[in-house]
mmCIF file of C-alpha atoms in Angstrom:
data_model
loop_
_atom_site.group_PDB
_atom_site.id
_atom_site.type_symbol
_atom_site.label_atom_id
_atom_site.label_comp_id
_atom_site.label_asym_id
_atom_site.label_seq_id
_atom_site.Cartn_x
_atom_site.Cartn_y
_atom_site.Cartn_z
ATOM 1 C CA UNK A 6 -29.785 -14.326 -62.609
ATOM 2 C CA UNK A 7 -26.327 -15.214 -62.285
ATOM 3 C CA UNK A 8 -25.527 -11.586 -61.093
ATOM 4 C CA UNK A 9 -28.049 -12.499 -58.105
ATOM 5 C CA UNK A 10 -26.040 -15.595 -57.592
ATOM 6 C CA UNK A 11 -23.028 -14.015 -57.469
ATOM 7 C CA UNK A 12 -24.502 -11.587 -54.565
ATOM 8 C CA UNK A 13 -26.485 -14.030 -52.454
ATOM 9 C CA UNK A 14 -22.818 -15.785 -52.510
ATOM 10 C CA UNK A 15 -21.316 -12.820 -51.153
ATOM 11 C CA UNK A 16 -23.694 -11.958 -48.746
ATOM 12 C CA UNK A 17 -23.684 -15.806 -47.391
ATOM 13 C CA UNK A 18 -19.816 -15.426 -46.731
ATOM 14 C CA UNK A 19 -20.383 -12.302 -45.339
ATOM 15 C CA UNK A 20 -22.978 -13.878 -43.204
ATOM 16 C CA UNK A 21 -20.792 -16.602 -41.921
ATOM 17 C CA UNK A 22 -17.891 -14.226 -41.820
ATOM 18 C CA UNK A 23 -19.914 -12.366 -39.076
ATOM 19 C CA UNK A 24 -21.155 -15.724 -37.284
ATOM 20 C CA UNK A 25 -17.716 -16.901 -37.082
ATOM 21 C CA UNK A 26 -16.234 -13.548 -35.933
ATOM 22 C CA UNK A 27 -19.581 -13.375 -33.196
ATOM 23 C CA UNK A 28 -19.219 -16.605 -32.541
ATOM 24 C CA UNK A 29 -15.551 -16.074 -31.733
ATOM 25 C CA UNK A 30 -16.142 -13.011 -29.410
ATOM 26 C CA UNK A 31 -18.452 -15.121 -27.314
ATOM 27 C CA UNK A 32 -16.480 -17.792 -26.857
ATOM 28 C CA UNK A 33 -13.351 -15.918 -25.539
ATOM 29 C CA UNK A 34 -15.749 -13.527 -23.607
ATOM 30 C CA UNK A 35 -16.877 -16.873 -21.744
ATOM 31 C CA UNK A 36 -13.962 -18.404 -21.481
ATOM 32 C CA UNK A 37 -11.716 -15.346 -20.469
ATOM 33 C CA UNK A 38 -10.817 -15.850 -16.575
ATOM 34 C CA UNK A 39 -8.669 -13.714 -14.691
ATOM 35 C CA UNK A 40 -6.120 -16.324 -12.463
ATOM 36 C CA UNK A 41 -3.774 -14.271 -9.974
ATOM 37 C CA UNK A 42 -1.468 -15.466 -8.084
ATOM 38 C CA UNK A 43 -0.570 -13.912 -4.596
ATOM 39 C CA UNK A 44 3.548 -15.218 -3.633
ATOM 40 C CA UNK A 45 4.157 -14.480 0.323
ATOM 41 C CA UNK A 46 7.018 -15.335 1.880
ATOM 42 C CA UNK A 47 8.138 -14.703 5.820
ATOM 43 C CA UNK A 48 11.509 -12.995 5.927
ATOM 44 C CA UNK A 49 11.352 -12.561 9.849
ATOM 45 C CA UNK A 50 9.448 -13.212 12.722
ATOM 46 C CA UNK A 51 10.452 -12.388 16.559
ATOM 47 C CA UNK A 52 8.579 -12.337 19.271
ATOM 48 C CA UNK A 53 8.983 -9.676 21.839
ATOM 49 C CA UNK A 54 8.198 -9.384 25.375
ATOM 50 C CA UNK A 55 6.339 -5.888 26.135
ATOM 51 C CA UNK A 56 6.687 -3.493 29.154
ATOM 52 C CA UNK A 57 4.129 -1.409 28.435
ATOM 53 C CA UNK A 58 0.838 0.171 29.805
ATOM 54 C CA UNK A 59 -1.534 1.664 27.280
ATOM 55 C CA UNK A 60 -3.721 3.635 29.359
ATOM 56 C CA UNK A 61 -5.582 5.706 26.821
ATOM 57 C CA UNK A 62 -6.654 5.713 23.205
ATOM 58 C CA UNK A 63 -7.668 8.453 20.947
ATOM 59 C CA UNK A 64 -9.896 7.405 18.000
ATOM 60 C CA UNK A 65 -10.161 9.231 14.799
ATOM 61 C CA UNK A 66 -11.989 9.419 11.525
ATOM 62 C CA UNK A 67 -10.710 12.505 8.762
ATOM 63 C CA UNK A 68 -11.850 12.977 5.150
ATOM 64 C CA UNK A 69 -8.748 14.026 3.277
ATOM 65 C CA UNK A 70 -8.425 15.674 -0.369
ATOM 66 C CA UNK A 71 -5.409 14.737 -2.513
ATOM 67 C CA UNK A 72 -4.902 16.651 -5.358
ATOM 68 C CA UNK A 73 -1.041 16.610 -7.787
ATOM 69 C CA UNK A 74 -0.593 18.364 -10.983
ATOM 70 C CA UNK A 75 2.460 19.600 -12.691
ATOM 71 C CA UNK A 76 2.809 23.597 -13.355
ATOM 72 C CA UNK A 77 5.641 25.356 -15.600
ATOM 73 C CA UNK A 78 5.979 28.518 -14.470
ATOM 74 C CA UNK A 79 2.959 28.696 -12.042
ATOM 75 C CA UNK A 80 1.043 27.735 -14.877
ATOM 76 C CA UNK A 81 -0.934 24.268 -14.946
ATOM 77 C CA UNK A 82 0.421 21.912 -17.520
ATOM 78 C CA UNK A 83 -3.329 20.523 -19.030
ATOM 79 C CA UNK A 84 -3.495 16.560 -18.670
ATOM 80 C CA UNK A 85 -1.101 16.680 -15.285
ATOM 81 C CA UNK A 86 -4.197 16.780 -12.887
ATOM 82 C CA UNK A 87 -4.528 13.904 -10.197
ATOM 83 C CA UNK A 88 -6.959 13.647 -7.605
ATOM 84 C CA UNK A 89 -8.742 11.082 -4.898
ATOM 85 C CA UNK A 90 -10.587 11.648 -1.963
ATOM 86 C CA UNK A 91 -9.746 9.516 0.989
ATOM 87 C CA UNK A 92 -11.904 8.662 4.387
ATOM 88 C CA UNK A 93 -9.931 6.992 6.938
ATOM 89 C CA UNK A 94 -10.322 5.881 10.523
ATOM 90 C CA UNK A 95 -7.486 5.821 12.681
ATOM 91 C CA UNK A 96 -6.543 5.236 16.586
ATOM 92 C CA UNK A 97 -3.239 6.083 18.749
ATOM 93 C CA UNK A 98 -2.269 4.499 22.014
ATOM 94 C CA UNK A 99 -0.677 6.336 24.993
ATOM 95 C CA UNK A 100 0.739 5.195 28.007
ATOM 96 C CA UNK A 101 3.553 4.332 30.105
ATOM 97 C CA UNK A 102 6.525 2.190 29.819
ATOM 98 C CA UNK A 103 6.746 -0.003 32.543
ATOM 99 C CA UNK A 104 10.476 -0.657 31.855
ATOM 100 C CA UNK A 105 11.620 2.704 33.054
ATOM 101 C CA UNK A 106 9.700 2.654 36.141
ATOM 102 C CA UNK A 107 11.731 2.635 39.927
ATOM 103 C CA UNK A 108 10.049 1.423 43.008
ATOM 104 C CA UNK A 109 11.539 3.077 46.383
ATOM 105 C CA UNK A 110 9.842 1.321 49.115
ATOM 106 C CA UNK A 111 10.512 3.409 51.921
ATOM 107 C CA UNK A 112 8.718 0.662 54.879
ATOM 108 C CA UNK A 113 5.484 -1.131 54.370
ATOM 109 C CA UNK A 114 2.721 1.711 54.033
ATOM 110 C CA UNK A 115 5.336 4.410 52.133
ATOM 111 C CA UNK A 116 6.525 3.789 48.681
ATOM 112 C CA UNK A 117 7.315 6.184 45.929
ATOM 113 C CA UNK A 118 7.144 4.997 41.929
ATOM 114 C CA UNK A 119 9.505 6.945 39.556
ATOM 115 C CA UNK A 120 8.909 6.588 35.904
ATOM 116 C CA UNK A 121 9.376 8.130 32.429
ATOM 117 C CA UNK A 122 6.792 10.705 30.986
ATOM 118 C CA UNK A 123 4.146 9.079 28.728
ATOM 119 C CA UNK A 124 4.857 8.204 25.360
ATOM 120 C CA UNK A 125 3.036 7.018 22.035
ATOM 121 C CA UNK A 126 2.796 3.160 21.877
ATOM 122 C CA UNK A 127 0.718 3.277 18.440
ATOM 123 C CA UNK A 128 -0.673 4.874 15.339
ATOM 124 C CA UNK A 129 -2.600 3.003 13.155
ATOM 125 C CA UNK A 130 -4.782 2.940 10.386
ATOM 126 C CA UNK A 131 -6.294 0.368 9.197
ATOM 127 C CA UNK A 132 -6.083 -0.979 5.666
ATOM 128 C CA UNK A 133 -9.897 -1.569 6.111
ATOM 129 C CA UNK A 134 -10.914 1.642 7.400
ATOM 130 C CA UNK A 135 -9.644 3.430 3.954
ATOM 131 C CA UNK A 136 -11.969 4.156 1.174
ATOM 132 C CA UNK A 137 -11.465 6.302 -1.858
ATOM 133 C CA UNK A 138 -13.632 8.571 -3.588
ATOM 134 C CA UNK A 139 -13.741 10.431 -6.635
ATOM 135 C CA UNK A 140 -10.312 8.940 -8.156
ATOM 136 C CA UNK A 141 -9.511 11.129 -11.468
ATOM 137 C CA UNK A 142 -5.722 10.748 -12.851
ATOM 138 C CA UNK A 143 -4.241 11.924 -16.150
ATOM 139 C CA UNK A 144 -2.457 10.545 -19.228
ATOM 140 C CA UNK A 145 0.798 12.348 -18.134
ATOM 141 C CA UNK A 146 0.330 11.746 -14.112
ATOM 142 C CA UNK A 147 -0.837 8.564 -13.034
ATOM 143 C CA UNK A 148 -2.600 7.344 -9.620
ATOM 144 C CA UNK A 149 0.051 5.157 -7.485
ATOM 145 C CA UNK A 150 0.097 3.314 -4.199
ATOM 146 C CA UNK A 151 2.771 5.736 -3.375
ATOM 147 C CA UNK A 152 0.531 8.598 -3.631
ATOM 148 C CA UNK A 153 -1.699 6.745 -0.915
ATOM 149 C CA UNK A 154 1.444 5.713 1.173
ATOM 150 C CA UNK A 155 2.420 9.339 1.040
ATOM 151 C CA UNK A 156 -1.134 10.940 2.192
ATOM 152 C CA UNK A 157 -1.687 8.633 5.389
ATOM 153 C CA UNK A 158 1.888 9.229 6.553
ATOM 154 C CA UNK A 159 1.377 12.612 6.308
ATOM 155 C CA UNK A 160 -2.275 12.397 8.171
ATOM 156 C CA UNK A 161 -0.825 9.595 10.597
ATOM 157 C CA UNK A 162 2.009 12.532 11.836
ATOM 158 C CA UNK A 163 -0.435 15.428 12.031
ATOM 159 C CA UNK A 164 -2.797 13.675 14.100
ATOM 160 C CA UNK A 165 -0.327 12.407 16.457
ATOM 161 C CA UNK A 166 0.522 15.843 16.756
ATOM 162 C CA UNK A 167 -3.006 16.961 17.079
ATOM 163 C CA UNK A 168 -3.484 14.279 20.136
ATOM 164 C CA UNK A 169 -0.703 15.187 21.812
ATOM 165 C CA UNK A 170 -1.534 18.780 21.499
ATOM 166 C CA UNK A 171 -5.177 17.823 23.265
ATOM 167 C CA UNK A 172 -3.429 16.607 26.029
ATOM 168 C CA UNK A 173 -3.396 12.715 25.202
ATOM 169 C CA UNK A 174 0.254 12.207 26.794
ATOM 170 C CA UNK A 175 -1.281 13.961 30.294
ATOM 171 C CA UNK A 176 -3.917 12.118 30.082
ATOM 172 C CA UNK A 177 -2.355 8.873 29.413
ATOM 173 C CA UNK A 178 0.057 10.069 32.858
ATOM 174 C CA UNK A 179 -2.958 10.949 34.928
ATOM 175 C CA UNK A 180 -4.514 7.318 33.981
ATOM 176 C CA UNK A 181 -1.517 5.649 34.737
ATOM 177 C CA UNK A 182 -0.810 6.739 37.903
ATOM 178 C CA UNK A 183 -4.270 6.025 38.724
ATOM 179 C CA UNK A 184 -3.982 2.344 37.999
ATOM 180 C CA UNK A 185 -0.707 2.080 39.443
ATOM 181 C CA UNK A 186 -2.100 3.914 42.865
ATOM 182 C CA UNK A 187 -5.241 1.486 42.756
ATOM 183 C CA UNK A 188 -2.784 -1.882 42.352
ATOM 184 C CA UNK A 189 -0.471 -0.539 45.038
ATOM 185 C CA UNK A 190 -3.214 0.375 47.554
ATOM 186 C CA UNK A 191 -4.638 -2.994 46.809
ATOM 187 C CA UNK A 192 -0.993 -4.525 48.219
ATOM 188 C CA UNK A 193 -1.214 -2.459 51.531
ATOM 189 C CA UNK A 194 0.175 0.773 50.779
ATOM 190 C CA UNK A 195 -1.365 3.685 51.930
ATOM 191 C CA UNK A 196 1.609 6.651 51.574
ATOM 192 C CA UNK A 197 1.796 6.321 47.382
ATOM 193 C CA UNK A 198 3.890 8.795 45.756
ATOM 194 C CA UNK A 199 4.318 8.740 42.288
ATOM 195 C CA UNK A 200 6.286 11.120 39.725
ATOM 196 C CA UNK A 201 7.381 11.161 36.207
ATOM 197 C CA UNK A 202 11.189 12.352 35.194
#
């Protein structure tokens, strides 16, 4: 009997061993919150007074595949590998800078307008138009922001470079002297001659 005893005892501390220890694990599963803190402080601010005329804008959206690993030798290293997939959206603005520009009126129906060649005002991405995919990193080579930073400069060049090969900067031109032609007609002009340096 008393070797009963001495086992119900033992399984009765075990029991409220486990109680506690479950008991425990719920509590700090319930009262586990995440605080975070986000610091932000201005270290300049400027205003700035813009000459400029966008006059076209090139839209994009590219899937990109990022993949890193380490190699000795040409031969992969195992647990090196890194990878994300990244979908994007993206625009650039073209146009002209009405700083540069030089109005000859020759009498009041002939005027000629000199400016600079078209040029690339922006190229942006989004933070919101990002989204990754498929994010696999190793023990040895881990994911980092700079890995990200690194891809959409990269993607941000080549499809400036990729507009501009399309003709963007012409087109942005052509528009421009359109809308200049159109405001000048509109102040009497009729002999409009316009040219870029």
């Amino acid at each position: 009997m008393k070797y009963f005893e001495g086992i119900k005892g033992k399984l009765l501390l075990i029991a409220i061993v486990v109680i506690f220890i479950l008991g425990t694990i719920g509590y700090a599963k319930i009262s586990v919150q995440r605080k975070t803190n986000l610091l932000s402080n201005k270290v300049e601010e400027q205003v700035t007074k813009l000459m400029e005329l966008s006059t076209v804008k090139y839209s994009y959206t590219n899937v990109v595949e990022y993949e890193d690993k380490m190699q000795l030798s040409g031969i992969n290293l195992p647990f090196t590998n890194k990878r994300f997939i990244l979908k994007y959206s993206g625009y650039i603005k073209a146009g002209i800078n009405l700083d540069t520009i030089e109005v000859k009126v020759k009498d009041k129906n002939s005027v000629e307008i000199i400016m600079e060649n078209a040029e690339i005002f922006e190229n942006v991405i989004p933070e919101e138009e990002v989204y990754f995919f498929d994010e696999k990193e190793s023990i040895f080579n881990k994911l980092s922001f700079k890995d990200l930073y690194v891809v959409l400069i990269e993607e941000k060049d080549k499809m400036e470079k990729e507009a501009v090969d399309k003709g963007l900067l012409n087109d942005a031109e052509k528009n421009g002297s359109e809308i200049i032609k159109y405001l000048l007609e509109g102040m009497g002009f009729k002999n409009i001659t316009i040219r870029f340096k």
